[in-house]
mmCIF file of C-alpha atoms in Angstrom:
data_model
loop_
_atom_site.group_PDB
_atom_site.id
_atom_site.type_symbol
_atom_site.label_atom_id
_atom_site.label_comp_id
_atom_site.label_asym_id
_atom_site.label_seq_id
_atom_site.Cartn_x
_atom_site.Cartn_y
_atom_site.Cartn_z
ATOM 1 C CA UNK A 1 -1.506 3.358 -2.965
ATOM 2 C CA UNK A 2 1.335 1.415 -1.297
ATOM 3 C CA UNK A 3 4.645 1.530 -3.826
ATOM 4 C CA UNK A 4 8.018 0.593 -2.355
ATOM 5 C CA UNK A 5 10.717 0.877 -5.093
ATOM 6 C CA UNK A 6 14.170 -0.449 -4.726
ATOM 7 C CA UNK A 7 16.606 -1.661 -7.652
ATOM 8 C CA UNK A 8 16.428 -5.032 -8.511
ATOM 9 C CA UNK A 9 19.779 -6.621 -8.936
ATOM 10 C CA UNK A 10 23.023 -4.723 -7.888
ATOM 11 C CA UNK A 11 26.909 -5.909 -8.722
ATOM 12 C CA UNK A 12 29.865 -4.704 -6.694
ATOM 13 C CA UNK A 13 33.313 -5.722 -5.957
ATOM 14 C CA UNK A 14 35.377 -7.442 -2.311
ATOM 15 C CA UNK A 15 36.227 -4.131 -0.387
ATOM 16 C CA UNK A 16 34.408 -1.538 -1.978
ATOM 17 C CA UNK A 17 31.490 0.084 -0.841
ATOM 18 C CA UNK A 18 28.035 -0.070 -2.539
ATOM 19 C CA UNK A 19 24.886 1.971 -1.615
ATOM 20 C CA UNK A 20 21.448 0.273 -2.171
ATOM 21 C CA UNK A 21 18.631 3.222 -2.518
ATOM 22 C CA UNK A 22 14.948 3.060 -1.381
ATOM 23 C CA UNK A 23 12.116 5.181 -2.712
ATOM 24 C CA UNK A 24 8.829 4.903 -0.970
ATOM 25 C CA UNK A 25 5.070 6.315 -1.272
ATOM 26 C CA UNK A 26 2.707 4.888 1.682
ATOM 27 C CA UNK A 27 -0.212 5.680 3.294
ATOM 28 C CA UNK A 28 1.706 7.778 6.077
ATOM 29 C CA UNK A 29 5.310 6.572 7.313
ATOM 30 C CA UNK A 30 6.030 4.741 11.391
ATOM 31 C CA UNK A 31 10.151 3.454 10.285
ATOM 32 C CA UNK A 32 11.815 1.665 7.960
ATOM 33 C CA UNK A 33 13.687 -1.461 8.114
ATOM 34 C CA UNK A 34 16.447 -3.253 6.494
ATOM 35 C CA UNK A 35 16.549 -6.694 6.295
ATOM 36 C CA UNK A 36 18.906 -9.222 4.711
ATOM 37 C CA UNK A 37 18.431 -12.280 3.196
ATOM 38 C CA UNK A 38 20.500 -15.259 2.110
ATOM 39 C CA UNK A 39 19.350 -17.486 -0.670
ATOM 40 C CA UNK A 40 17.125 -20.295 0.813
ATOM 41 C CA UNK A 41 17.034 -18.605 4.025
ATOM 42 C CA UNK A 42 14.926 -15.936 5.993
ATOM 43 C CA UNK A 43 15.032 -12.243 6.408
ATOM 44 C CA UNK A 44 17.202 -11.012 8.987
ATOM 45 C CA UNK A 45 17.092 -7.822 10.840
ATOM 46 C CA UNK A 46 19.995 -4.962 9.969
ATOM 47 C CA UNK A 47 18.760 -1.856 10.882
ATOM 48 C CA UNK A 48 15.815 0.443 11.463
ATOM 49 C CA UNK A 49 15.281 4.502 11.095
ATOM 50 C CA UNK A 50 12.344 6.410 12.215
ATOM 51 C CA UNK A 51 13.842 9.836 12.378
ATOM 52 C CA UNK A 52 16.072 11.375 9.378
ATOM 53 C CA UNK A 53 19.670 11.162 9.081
ATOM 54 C CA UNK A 54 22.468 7.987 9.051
ATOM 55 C CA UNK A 55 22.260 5.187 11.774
ATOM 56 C CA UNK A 56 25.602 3.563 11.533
ATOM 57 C CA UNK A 57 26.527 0.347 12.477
ATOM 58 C CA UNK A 58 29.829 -1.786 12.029
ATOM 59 C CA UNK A 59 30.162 -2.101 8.121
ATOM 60 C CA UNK A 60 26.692 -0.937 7.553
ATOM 61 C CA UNK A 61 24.755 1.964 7.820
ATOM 62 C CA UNK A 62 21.305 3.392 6.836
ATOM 63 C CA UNK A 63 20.377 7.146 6.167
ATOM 64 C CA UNK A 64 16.338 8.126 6.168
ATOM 65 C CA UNK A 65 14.929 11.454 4.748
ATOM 66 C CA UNK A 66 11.053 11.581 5.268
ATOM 67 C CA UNK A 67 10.635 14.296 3.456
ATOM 68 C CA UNK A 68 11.966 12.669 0.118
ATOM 69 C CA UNK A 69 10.607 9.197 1.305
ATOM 70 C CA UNK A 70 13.931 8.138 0.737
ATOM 71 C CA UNK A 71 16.306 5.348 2.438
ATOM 72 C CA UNK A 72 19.328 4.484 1.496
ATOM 73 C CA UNK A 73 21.591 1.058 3.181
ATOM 74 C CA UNK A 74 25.565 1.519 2.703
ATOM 75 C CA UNK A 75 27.676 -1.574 3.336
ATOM 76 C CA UNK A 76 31.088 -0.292 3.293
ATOM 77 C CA UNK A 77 34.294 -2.955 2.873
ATOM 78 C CA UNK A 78 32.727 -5.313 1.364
ATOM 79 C CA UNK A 79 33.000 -9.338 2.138
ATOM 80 C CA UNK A 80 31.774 -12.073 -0.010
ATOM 81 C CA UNK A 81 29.194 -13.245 2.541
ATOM 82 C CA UNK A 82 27.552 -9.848 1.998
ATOM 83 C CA UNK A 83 25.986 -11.462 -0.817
ATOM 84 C CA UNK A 84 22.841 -11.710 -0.657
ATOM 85 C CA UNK A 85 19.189 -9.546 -0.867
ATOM 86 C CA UNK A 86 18.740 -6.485 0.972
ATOM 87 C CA UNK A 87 14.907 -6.020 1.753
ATOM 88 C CA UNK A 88 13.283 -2.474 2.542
ATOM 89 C CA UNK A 89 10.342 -2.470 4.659
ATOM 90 C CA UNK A 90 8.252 0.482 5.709
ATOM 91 C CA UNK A 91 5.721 0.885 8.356
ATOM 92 C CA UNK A 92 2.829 2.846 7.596
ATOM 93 C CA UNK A 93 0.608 4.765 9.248
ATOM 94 C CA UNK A 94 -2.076 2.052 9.921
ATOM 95 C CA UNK A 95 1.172 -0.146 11.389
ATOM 96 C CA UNK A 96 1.231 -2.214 8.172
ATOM 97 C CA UNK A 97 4.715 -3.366 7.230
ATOM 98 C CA UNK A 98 5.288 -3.341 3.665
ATOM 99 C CA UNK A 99 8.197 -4.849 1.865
ATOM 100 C CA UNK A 100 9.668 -3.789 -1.348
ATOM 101 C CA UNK A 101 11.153 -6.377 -3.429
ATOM 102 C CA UNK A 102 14.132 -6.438 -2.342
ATOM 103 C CA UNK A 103 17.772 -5.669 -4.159
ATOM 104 C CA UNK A 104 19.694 -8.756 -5.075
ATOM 105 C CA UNK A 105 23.393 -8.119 -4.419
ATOM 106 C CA UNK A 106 26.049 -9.979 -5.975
ATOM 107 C CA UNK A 107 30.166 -9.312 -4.791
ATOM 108 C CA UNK A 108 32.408 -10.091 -6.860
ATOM 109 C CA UNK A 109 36.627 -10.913 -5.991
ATOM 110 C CA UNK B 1 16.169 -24.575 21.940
ATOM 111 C CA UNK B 2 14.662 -20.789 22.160
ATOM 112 C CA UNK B 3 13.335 -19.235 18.761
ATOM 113 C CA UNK B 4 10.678 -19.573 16.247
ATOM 114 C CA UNK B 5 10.329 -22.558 14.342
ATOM 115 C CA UNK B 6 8.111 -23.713 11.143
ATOM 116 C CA UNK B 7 6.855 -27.035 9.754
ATOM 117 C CA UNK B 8 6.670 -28.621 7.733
ATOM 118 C CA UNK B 9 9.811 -26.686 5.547
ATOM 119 C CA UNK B 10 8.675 -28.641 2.365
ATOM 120 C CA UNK B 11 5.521 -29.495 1.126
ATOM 121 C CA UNK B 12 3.134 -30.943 -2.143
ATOM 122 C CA UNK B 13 -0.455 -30.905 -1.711
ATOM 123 C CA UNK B 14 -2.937 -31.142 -4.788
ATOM 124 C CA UNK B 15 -5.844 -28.226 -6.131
ATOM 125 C CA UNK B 16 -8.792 -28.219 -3.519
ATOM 126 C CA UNK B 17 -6.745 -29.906 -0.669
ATOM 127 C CA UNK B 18 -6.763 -28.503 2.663
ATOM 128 C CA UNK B 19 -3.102 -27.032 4.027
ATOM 129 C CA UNK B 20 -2.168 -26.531 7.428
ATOM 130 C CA UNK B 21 1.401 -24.559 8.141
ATOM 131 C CA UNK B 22 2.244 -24.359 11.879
ATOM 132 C CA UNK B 23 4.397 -21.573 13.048
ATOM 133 C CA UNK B 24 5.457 -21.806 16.728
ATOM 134 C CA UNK B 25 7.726 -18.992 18.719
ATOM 135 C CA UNK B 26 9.328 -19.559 22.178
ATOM 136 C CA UNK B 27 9.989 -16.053 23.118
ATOM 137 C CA UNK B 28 6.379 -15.260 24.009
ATOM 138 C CA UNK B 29 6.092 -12.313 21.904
ATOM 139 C CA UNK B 30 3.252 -10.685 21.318
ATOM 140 C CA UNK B 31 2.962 -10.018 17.654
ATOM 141 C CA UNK B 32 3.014 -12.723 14.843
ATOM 142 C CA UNK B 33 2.576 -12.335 11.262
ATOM 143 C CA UNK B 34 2.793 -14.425 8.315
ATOM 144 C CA UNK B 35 4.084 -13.558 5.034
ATOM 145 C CA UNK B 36 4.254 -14.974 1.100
ATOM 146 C CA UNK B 37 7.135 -14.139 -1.155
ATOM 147 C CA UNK B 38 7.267 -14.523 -4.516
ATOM 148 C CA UNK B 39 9.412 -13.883 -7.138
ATOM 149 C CA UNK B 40 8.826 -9.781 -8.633
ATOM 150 C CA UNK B 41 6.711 -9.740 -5.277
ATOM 151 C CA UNK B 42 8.634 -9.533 -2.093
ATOM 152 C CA UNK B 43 7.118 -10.180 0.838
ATOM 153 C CA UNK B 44 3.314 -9.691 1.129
ATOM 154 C CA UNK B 45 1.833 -10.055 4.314
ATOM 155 C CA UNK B 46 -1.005 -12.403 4.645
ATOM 156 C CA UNK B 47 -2.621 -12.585 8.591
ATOM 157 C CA UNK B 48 -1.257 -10.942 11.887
ATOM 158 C CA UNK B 49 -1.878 -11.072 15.038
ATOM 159 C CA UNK B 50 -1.094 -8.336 17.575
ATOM 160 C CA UNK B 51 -2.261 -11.293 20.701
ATOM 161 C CA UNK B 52 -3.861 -14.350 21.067
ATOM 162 C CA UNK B 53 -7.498 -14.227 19.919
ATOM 163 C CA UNK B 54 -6.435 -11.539 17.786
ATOM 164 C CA UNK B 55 -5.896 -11.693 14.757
ATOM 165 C CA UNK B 56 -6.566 -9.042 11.431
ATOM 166 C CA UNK B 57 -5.494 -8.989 7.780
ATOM 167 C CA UNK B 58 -3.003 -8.557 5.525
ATOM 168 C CA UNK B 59 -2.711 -7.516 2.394
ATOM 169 C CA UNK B 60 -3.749 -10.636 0.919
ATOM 170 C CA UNK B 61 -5.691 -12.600 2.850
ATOM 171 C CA UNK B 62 -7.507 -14.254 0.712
ATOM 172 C CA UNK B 63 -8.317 -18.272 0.534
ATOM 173 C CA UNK B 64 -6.459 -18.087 3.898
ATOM 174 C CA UNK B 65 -7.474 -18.977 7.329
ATOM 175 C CA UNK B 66 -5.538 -18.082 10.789
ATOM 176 C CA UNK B 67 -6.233 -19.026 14.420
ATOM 177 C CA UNK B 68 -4.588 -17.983 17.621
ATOM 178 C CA UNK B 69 -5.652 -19.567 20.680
ATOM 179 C CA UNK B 70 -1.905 -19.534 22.712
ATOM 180 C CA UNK B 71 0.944 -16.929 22.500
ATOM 181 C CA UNK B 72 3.437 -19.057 21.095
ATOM 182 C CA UNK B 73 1.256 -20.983 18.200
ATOM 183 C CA UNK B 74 -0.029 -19.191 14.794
ATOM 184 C CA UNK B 75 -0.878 -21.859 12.132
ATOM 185 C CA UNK B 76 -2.066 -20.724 8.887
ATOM 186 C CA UNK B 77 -4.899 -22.960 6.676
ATOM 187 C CA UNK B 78 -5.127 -22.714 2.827
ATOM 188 C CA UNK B 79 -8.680 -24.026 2.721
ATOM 189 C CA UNK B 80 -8.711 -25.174 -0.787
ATOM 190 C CA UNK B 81 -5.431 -24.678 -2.135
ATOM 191 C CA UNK B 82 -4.846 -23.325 -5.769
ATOM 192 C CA UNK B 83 -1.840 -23.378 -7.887
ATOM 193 C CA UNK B 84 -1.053 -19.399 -7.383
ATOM 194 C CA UNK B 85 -0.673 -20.143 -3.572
ATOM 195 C CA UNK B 86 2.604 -22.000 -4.740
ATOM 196 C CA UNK B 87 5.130 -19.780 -3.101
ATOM 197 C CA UNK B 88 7.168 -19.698 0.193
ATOM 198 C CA UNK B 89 5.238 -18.601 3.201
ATOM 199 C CA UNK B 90 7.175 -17.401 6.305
ATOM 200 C CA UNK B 91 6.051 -16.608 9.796
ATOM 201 C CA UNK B 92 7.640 -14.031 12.119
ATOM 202 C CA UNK B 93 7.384 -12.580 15.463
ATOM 203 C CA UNK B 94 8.224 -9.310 17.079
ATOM 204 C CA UNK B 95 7.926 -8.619 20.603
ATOM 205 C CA UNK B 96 6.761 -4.705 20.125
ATOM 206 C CA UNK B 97 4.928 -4.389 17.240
ATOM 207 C CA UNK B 98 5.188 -3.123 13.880
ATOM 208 C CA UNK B 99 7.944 -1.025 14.946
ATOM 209 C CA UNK B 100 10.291 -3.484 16.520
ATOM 210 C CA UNK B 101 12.535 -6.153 14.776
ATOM 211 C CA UNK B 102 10.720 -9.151 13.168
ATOM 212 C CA UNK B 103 12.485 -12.466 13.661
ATOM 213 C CA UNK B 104 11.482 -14.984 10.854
ATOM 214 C CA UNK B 105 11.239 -18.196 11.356
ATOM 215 C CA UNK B 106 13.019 -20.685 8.105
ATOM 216 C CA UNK B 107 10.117 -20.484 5.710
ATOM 217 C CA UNK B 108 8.015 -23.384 4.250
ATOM 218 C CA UNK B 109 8.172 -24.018 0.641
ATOM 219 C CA UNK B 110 4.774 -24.955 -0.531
ATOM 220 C CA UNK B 111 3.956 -26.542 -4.189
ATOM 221 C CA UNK B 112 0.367 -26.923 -5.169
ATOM 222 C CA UNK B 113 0.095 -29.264 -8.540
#
């Protein structure tokens, strides 16, 4: 089966950093994505890791290890507009994308 | 203006009424999908369609209907809409597959009473 597993609700505070894990089991593994998501708006792209280790970028980075089917998105100095859902998305070996639930992320001042 | 729009953003229909949601993209990519999300459910991804006049399942498909006859258009028919299709249904594009970026358009929120 398909099982993407990411906590549901998260809190952390203005400047800090917070690290938002993903656990997957699919039917083989193509990337993962991270996607944000505003309330009452749509996904939007953050980052994407096909090989293991950390892709960094600005404020956030994401790590991958395949071998754990494990993902991980760090957002580091943390703004109040960072609140929001973080989606993980795998694609799987028959080039399905699956989403997990998605991690609802609340800063607080 | 360039991008991917949907229509209508809200809608009501009644049990048993046929639903039509247009998607349309101006980028010409080649891939379009369409996705539900529900609350506990994420996103779960209904139709896609790697071309036009090709189109292939999701992971729930069912009481759903897609067409793709041009690039830039992928509407999506409930053909007798029930009350558990109540749910926000978004459409995206990606211009490399399921392994580039998908660009979403701003959802439709559908109610079925």
């Amino acid at each position: 089966g398909q099982n993407i597993d990411q906590p549901t609700e998260m809190t952390a505070t203005e400047g800090a950093i917070v690290q938002i894990n993903c656990t997957y089991q699919t039917s083989g593994f193509n990337g993962l994505f991270w996607y944000q998501q505003h309330a009452g708006e749509a996904p939007t792209f953050l980052s994407y890791n096909v090989l293991d280790g950390l892709e960094e970028k600005g404020r956030f980075s994401s790590f991958l290890s395949r071998s754990k089917g494990y993902s991980y998105l760090l957002l580091k100095e943390l703004q109040m507009k960072d609140s929001a859902s973080y989606l993980c998305a795998v694609v799987s070996s028959a080039s399905k994308i699956i989403f997990g639930s998605g991690t609802r992320l609340s800063i607080r001042p | 203006d360039a991008g991917i729009t949907q229509s209508p953003r809200y809608k009501i229909t009644e049990t048993g009424r046929q639903v039509t949601l247009m998607c349309h993209q101006t980028w010409s990519h080649s891939y379009m999908f369409w996705y539900r999300q529900d609350l506990g459910h994420g996103l779960r991804l209904i139709y896609y369609s790697a071309a036009a006049d090709i189109t292939d399942k999701g992971e729930v498909p069912d009481g759903y209907v897609v067409s793709r006859s041009k690039t830039e258009n992928f509407p999506l028919t409930l053909e007798s809409a029930t009350r558990s299709q109540t749910s926000v249904y978004f459409c995206a594009s990606s211009d490399g597959g399921v392994n580039s970026p998908l660009h979403f358009g701003n959802g439709t929120r559908l109610t079925v009473t």
